[in-house]
Coordinates of C-alpha atoms in Angstrom, one line a residue:
E27 CA 48.8 -107.6 194.1
A28 CA 48.7 -104.7 197.0
T29 CA 45.1 -103.9 195.1
Y30 CA 43.9 -107.7 196.0
L31 CA 44.7 -108.0 199.8
L32 CA 43.1 -104.4 200.2
E33 CA 39.7 -105.3 198.4
R34 CA 40.1 -109.2 200.7
L35 CA 40.1 -107.9 203.0
M36 CA 37.7 -105.3 202.8
D37 CA 35.3 -108.0 201.6
T38 CA 36.0 -110.0 204.4
A39 CA 35.3 -107.7 206.8
A40 CA 32.0 -106.8 205.2
L41 CA 31.1 -110.4 205.8
E42 CA 31.8 -110.7 209.3
M43 CA 29.9 -107.7 210.1
N44 CA 26.8 -108.2 208.0
R45 CA 27.5 -105.1 205.7
D46 CA 27.1 -104.1 201.8
P47 CA 30.7 -104.4 200.5
A48 CA 29.9 -101.0 198.2
A49 CA 28.9 -99.5 201.4
L50 CA 31.5 -100.2 203.5
R51 CA 34.3 -99.4 200.9
K52 CA 32.7 -95.3 200.4
Q53 CA 32.7 -95.4 204.8
N54 CA 36.5 -95.7 204.2
F55 CA 37.1 -93.5 200.9
I56 CA 38.6 -89.8 201.8
P57 CA 35.6 -87.6 201.1
A58 CA 36.0 -85.5 197.5
F59 CA 38.5 -83.0 197.0
D60 CA 39.5 -81.1 193.6
G61 CA 43.3 -79.3 195.0
V62 CA 41.6 -76.5 194.8
E63 CA 39.2 -75.4 196.5
Q64 CA 40.2 -78.1 199.2
E65 CA 43.9 -78.9 199.8
G66 CA 45.0 -81.9 198.2
Y67 CA 45.4 -85.0 200.5
V68 CA 48.7 -86.1 202.1
T69 CA 49.4 -89.6 202.2
Q70 CA 51.6 -90.9 204.9
V71 CA 54.7 -91.2 203.1
A72 CA 54.0 -87.5 202.3
L73 CA 52.5 -87.4 198.8
Q74 CA 49.7 -85.5 198.0
Y75 CA 46.7 -86.6 196.2
D76 CA 46.2 -84.0 193.3
S77 CA 42.1 -84.2 193.1
G78 CA 39.4 -87.2 194.0
D79 CA 36.1 -88.3 194.0
Y80 CA 36.2 -91.7 195.0
H81 CA 33.1 -91.8 196.2
G82 CA 31.2 -90.2 193.3
V83 CA 33.4 -92.8 190.3
L84 CA 32.1 -96.0 192.0
D85 CA 28.4 -94.6 192.5
R86 CA 28.4 -94.5 188.9
A87 CA 30.2 -98.0 188.6
L88 CA 27.3 -98.6 190.8
E89 CA 24.3 -97.1 188.8
M90 CA 25.8 -98.6 185.2
V91 CA 25.4 -102.4 186.7
G92 CA 22.5 -102.3 188.1
Y93 CA 23.4 -102.4 192.0
E94 CA 20.4 -102.2 193.4
D95 CA 18.4 -104.9 191.1
F96 CA 21.3 -106.6 191.2
R97 CA 20.9 -107.7 194.7
R98 CA 17.3 -108.7 194.6
E99 CA 18.2 -110.1 191.6
Q100 CA 21.7 -112.3 193.7
E101 CA 18.9 -113.3 196.3
E102 CA 16.7 -114.6 193.9
A103 CA 19.5 -116.7 191.8
R104 CA 20.5 -118.2 195.3
K105 CA 17.1 -119.6 196.4
E106 CA 17.5 -121.6 192.9
G107 CA 21.1 -122.4 194.0
K108 CA 22.6 -120.4 191.4
L109 CA 26.4 -119.1 192.0
L110 CA 25.8 -115.5 191.4
G111 CA 28.2 -113.1 192.5
I112 CA 29.9 -109.2 192.3
G113 CA 33.8 -107.7 192.8
F114 CA 34.3 -104.5 193.1
S115 CA 37.7 -103.0 192.6
T116 CA 39.0 -99.2 193.3
Y117 CA 42.1 -97.6 192.6
I118 CA 44.5 -94.4 192.8
E119 CA 47.1 -94.7 190.2
A120 CA 50.8 -92.5 190.5
C121 CA 51.3 -91.1 186.7
G122 CA 53.0 -88.8 186.0
I123 CA 56.3 -90.1 186.4
A124 CA 58.0 -88.6 188.4
P125 CA 60.0 -85.3 190.9
S126 CA 62.9 -85.7 190.2
A127 CA 63.6 -84.6 194.3
V128 CA 61.1 -87.2 194.9
V129 CA 62.5 -90.4 193.0
G130 CA 66.5 -89.1 194.3
A131 CA 64.8 -89.1 197.9
L132 CA 64.4 -92.8 196.9
G133 CA 67.8 -93.1 195.9
A134 CA 67.5 -93.5 191.5
R135 CA 70.4 -91.1 190.2
A136 CA 68.4 -90.2 187.5
G137 CA 65.8 -86.1 187.2
L138 CA 62.5 -87.6 185.6
Y139 CA 62.4 -84.5 183.8
E140 CA 61.1 -84.3 180.3
S141 CA 62.2 -81.5 178.0
A142 CA 61.5 -79.9 174.2
Q143 CA 62.1 -78.1 171.6
V144 CA 59.7 -75.3 169.5
R145 CA 61.3 -74.8 166.5
V146 CA 58.7 -72.6 164.4
Q147 CA 60.3 -72.5 160.4
P148 CA 59.7 -69.5 158.5
T149 CA 56.9 -70.7 157.0
G150 CA 54.5 -71.3 160.1
R151 CA 55.3 -75.3 159.9
V152 CA 56.7 -76.4 163.3
S153 CA 58.8 -79.0 164.3
V154 CA 58.5 -80.8 168.0
F155 CA 61.7 -82.5 168.7
T156 CA 60.9 -84.5 172.4
G157 CA 62.6 -87.2 173.8
S158 CA 59.6 -88.7 174.9
H159 CA 59.9 -91.2 172.4
S160 CA 57.3 -93.0 171.4
H161 CA 57.4 -97.1 170.5
G162 CA 53.1 -97.3 169.8
Q163 CA 50.9 -95.6 171.6
G164 CA 51.0 -92.4 169.2
H165 CA 53.0 -89.4 170.5
E166 CA 53.0 -88.7 167.2
T167 CA 49.1 -87.3 166.7
T168 CA 49.1 -86.3 170.1
F169 CA 51.7 -84.3 170.6
A170 CA 51.3 -83.2 167.4
Q171 CA 47.6 -82.1 168.1
V172 CA 48.6 -80.4 171.4
V173 CA 50.7 -77.8 169.0
A174 CA 48.2 -77.5 166.5
D175 CA 45.4 -76.2 169.6
K176 CA 48.0 -74.1 170.9
F177 CA 49.4 -72.1 167.9
G178 CA 45.6 -72.8 165.6
I179 CA 47.9 -74.0 162.7
P180 CA 46.7 -77.5 160.7
L181 CA 47.5 -80.5 162.1
E182 CA 49.2 -81.4 159.1
D183 CA 52.2 -78.5 159.3
V184 CA 53.0 -79.9 162.8
E185 CA 56.0 -82.3 162.6
I186 CA 56.8 -84.8 166.1
V187 CA 60.8 -85.4 166.1
H188 CA 61.4 -87.8 168.6
G189 CA 64.4 -91.5 169.2
D190 CA 66.7 -90.0 167.2
S191 CA 69.5 -89.5 170.7
D192 CA 71.7 -87.4 168.1
S193 CA 69.3 -84.3 167.1
V194 CA 66.4 -84.8 169.5
A195 CA 66.4 -82.9 173.1
F196 CA 66.5 -84.6 176.5
G197 CA 64.1 -87.2 177.7
M198 CA 63.8 -90.0 180.7
G199 CA 61.4 -92.3 178.4
T200 CA 58.4 -92.9 178.1
Y201 CA 56.7 -95.4 180.9
G202 CA 54.3 -94.7 183.9
S203 CA 51.7 -92.5 182.0
R204 CA 54.0 -89.5 181.9
S205 CA 54.4 -88.9 178.3
L206 CA 51.9 -86.0 178.0
A207 CA 52.1 -84.8 181.5
V208 CA 56.1 -84.4 181.5
G209 CA 57.0 -84.9 177.7
G210 CA 53.3 -83.3 176.7
S211 CA 54.1 -80.1 179.7
A212 CA 57.5 -80.0 178.3
I213 CA 55.9 -79.2 174.8
V214 CA 53.8 -76.8 175.7
K215 CA 56.2 -74.9 177.8
S216 CA 58.2 -74.2 174.9
I217 CA 54.7 -73.4 173.0
D218 CA 54.1 -70.5 175.7
K219 CA 57.6 -69.0 174.7
V220 CA 57.0 -69.1 171.1
L221 CA 53.6 -67.1 171.6
E222 CA 55.3 -64.4 174.0
K223 CA 58.3 -63.5 171.5
G224 CA 55.4 -64.4 168.6
A225 CA 53.2 -61.0 170.0
K226 CA 56.0 -58.6 170.9
I227 CA 56.3 -59.5 167.0
A228 CA 52.8 -58.7 166.1
A229 CA 52.6 -55.8 168.5
H230 CA 55.8 -53.8 166.3
K231 CA 53.8 -54.7 163.1
L232 CA 50.1 -53.7 164.4
E233 CA 51.8 -50.7 166.2
A234 CA 49.8 -51.8 169.1
A235 CA 50.8 -52.9 172.6
V236 CA 51.3 -56.7 173.4
E237 CA 48.5 -56.6 176.6
D238 CA 46.2 -54.7 173.7
L239 CA 46.6 -58.0 171.6
E240 CA 44.9 -61.5 171.9
F241 CA 45.6 -64.9 170.2
G242 CA 42.8 -67.1 168.9
E243 CA 41.8 -69.3 165.6
G244 CA 46.4 -69.1 164.3
K245 CA 45.8 -65.2 164.5
W246 CA 46.9 -61.9 166.7
T247 CA 44.2 -59.8 166.8
V248 CA 44.4 -55.7 168.6
K249 CA 41.2 -56.0 170.7
G250 CA 37.9 -54.5 169.9
S251 CA 39.3 -54.3 166.6
D252 CA 39.5 -55.9 163.3
K253 CA 43.0 -55.5 162.7
S254 CA 45.5 -59.1 163.0
I255 CA 48.1 -61.0 162.0
S256 CA 48.4 -64.5 161.0
F257 CA 51.0 -66.9 162.7
G258 CA 52.4 -67.4 159.6
D259 CA 53.2 -63.9 158.7
V260 CA 54.9 -63.4 162.3
S261 CA 56.7 -66.5 161.2
L262 CA 58.8 -64.8 158.4
T263 CA 58.9 -61.6 159.7
A264 CA 61.3 -63.8 162.3
Y265 CA 63.0 -64.7 159.7
V266 CA 63.0 -61.8 157.6
P267 CA 63.4 -59.2 160.1
H268 CA 63.1 -56.3 158.1
D269 CA 60.8 -54.4 159.5
Y270 CA 61.4 -56.1 163.7
P271 CA 61.5 -54.8 167.3
A272 CA 64.5 -53.2 168.6
N273 CA 67.1 -55.7 170.5
L274 CA 65.3 -58.9 169.8
E275 CA 66.4 -62.1 168.2
P276 CA 65.6 -63.1 164.7
G277 CA 64.3 -66.7 164.6
M278 CA 61.6 -68.9 166.8
D279 CA 62.8 -71.8 168.4
F280 CA 62.6 -72.4 172.3
S281 CA 63.7 -75.1 174.1
S282 CA 62.2 -75.6 178.2
F283 CA 63.2 -78.2 180.6
Y284 CA 59.9 -79.4 182.5
D285 CA 60.2 -81.4 186.0
P286 CA 56.7 -81.9 187.8
A287 CA 55.9 -80.9 190.8
N288 CA 53.8 -83.6 192.0
F289 CA 52.3 -87.3 190.0
T290 CA 48.6 -86.9 188.7
Y291 CA 46.7 -89.0 190.5
P292 CA 44.0 -90.8 188.1
F293 CA 41.6 -92.9 189.6
G294 CA 39.0 -95.4 189.0
A295 CA 36.4 -98.5 190.0
H296 CA 35.9 -101.8 187.9
V297 CA 32.9 -104.2 188.7
A298 CA 32.5 -107.1 188.1
I299 CA 29.1 -109.6 187.8
V300 CA 29.9 -113.3 187.0
E301 CA 27.6 -117.0 187.1
I302 CA 29.7 -120.0 187.5
D303 CA 27.6 -123.1 187.0
R304 CA 27.8 -125.2 189.6
D305 CA 28.1 -128.9 187.9
T306 CA 31.3 -127.8 184.6
G307 CA 32.7 -125.3 186.8
K308 CA 32.4 -122.9 184.1

């Protein structure tokens, strides 16, 4: 509803000032920024957009519909009495809901973090317990792809467990485009803990320093050599610690909470061309 009001205001202003409605929109857009070299844009309610190129996305949409050619076609159509129009809609959406401090200030009585437990089995298979429950979104695939990619293991070696409050970690649900941004980030935090511990085990087995190792394609390798140990072998060693680093606990099971520092702010543009038949209304 808010977007509709803003778009109608822009169209009305363009009509009254005899301006091109697309050009008027771009004139009022926030300049492009990446949130790194250019600081994120701070709104009037103190939230900070992480990145945005609003001119670029509208320009791309106009290019896709052939905007300049359409305007010429529209002029010819009007001469023939045809009703041919074009509409624009651009948006920024607050997703990755939400920083607990922000929603707390707005009156929410719960934190909007997510948590995840990543348990590596002695076989190298991985079980992930997440509070981000799937009801059709496909978390079982998406989360498994993230885990398989980070560990360099087959997708079928990853089990995603969700939806059972007796066994899964704390979670605040699936809504607000938050599952991967928040729930996925909690999983990645636990994955990083696994890899950190795995590197210590690998360094011991390879008789190398942790900083001399690199991880990729499912194995730790001593830089500049062919000495390596697989993720599966390290996993087994964690549970059969016969040759094991001193003062390091056995096992490979980590939990993490992730409370986002900010929303994510995806953006986009839609363009619709519509012709109405004067006689039938279709």
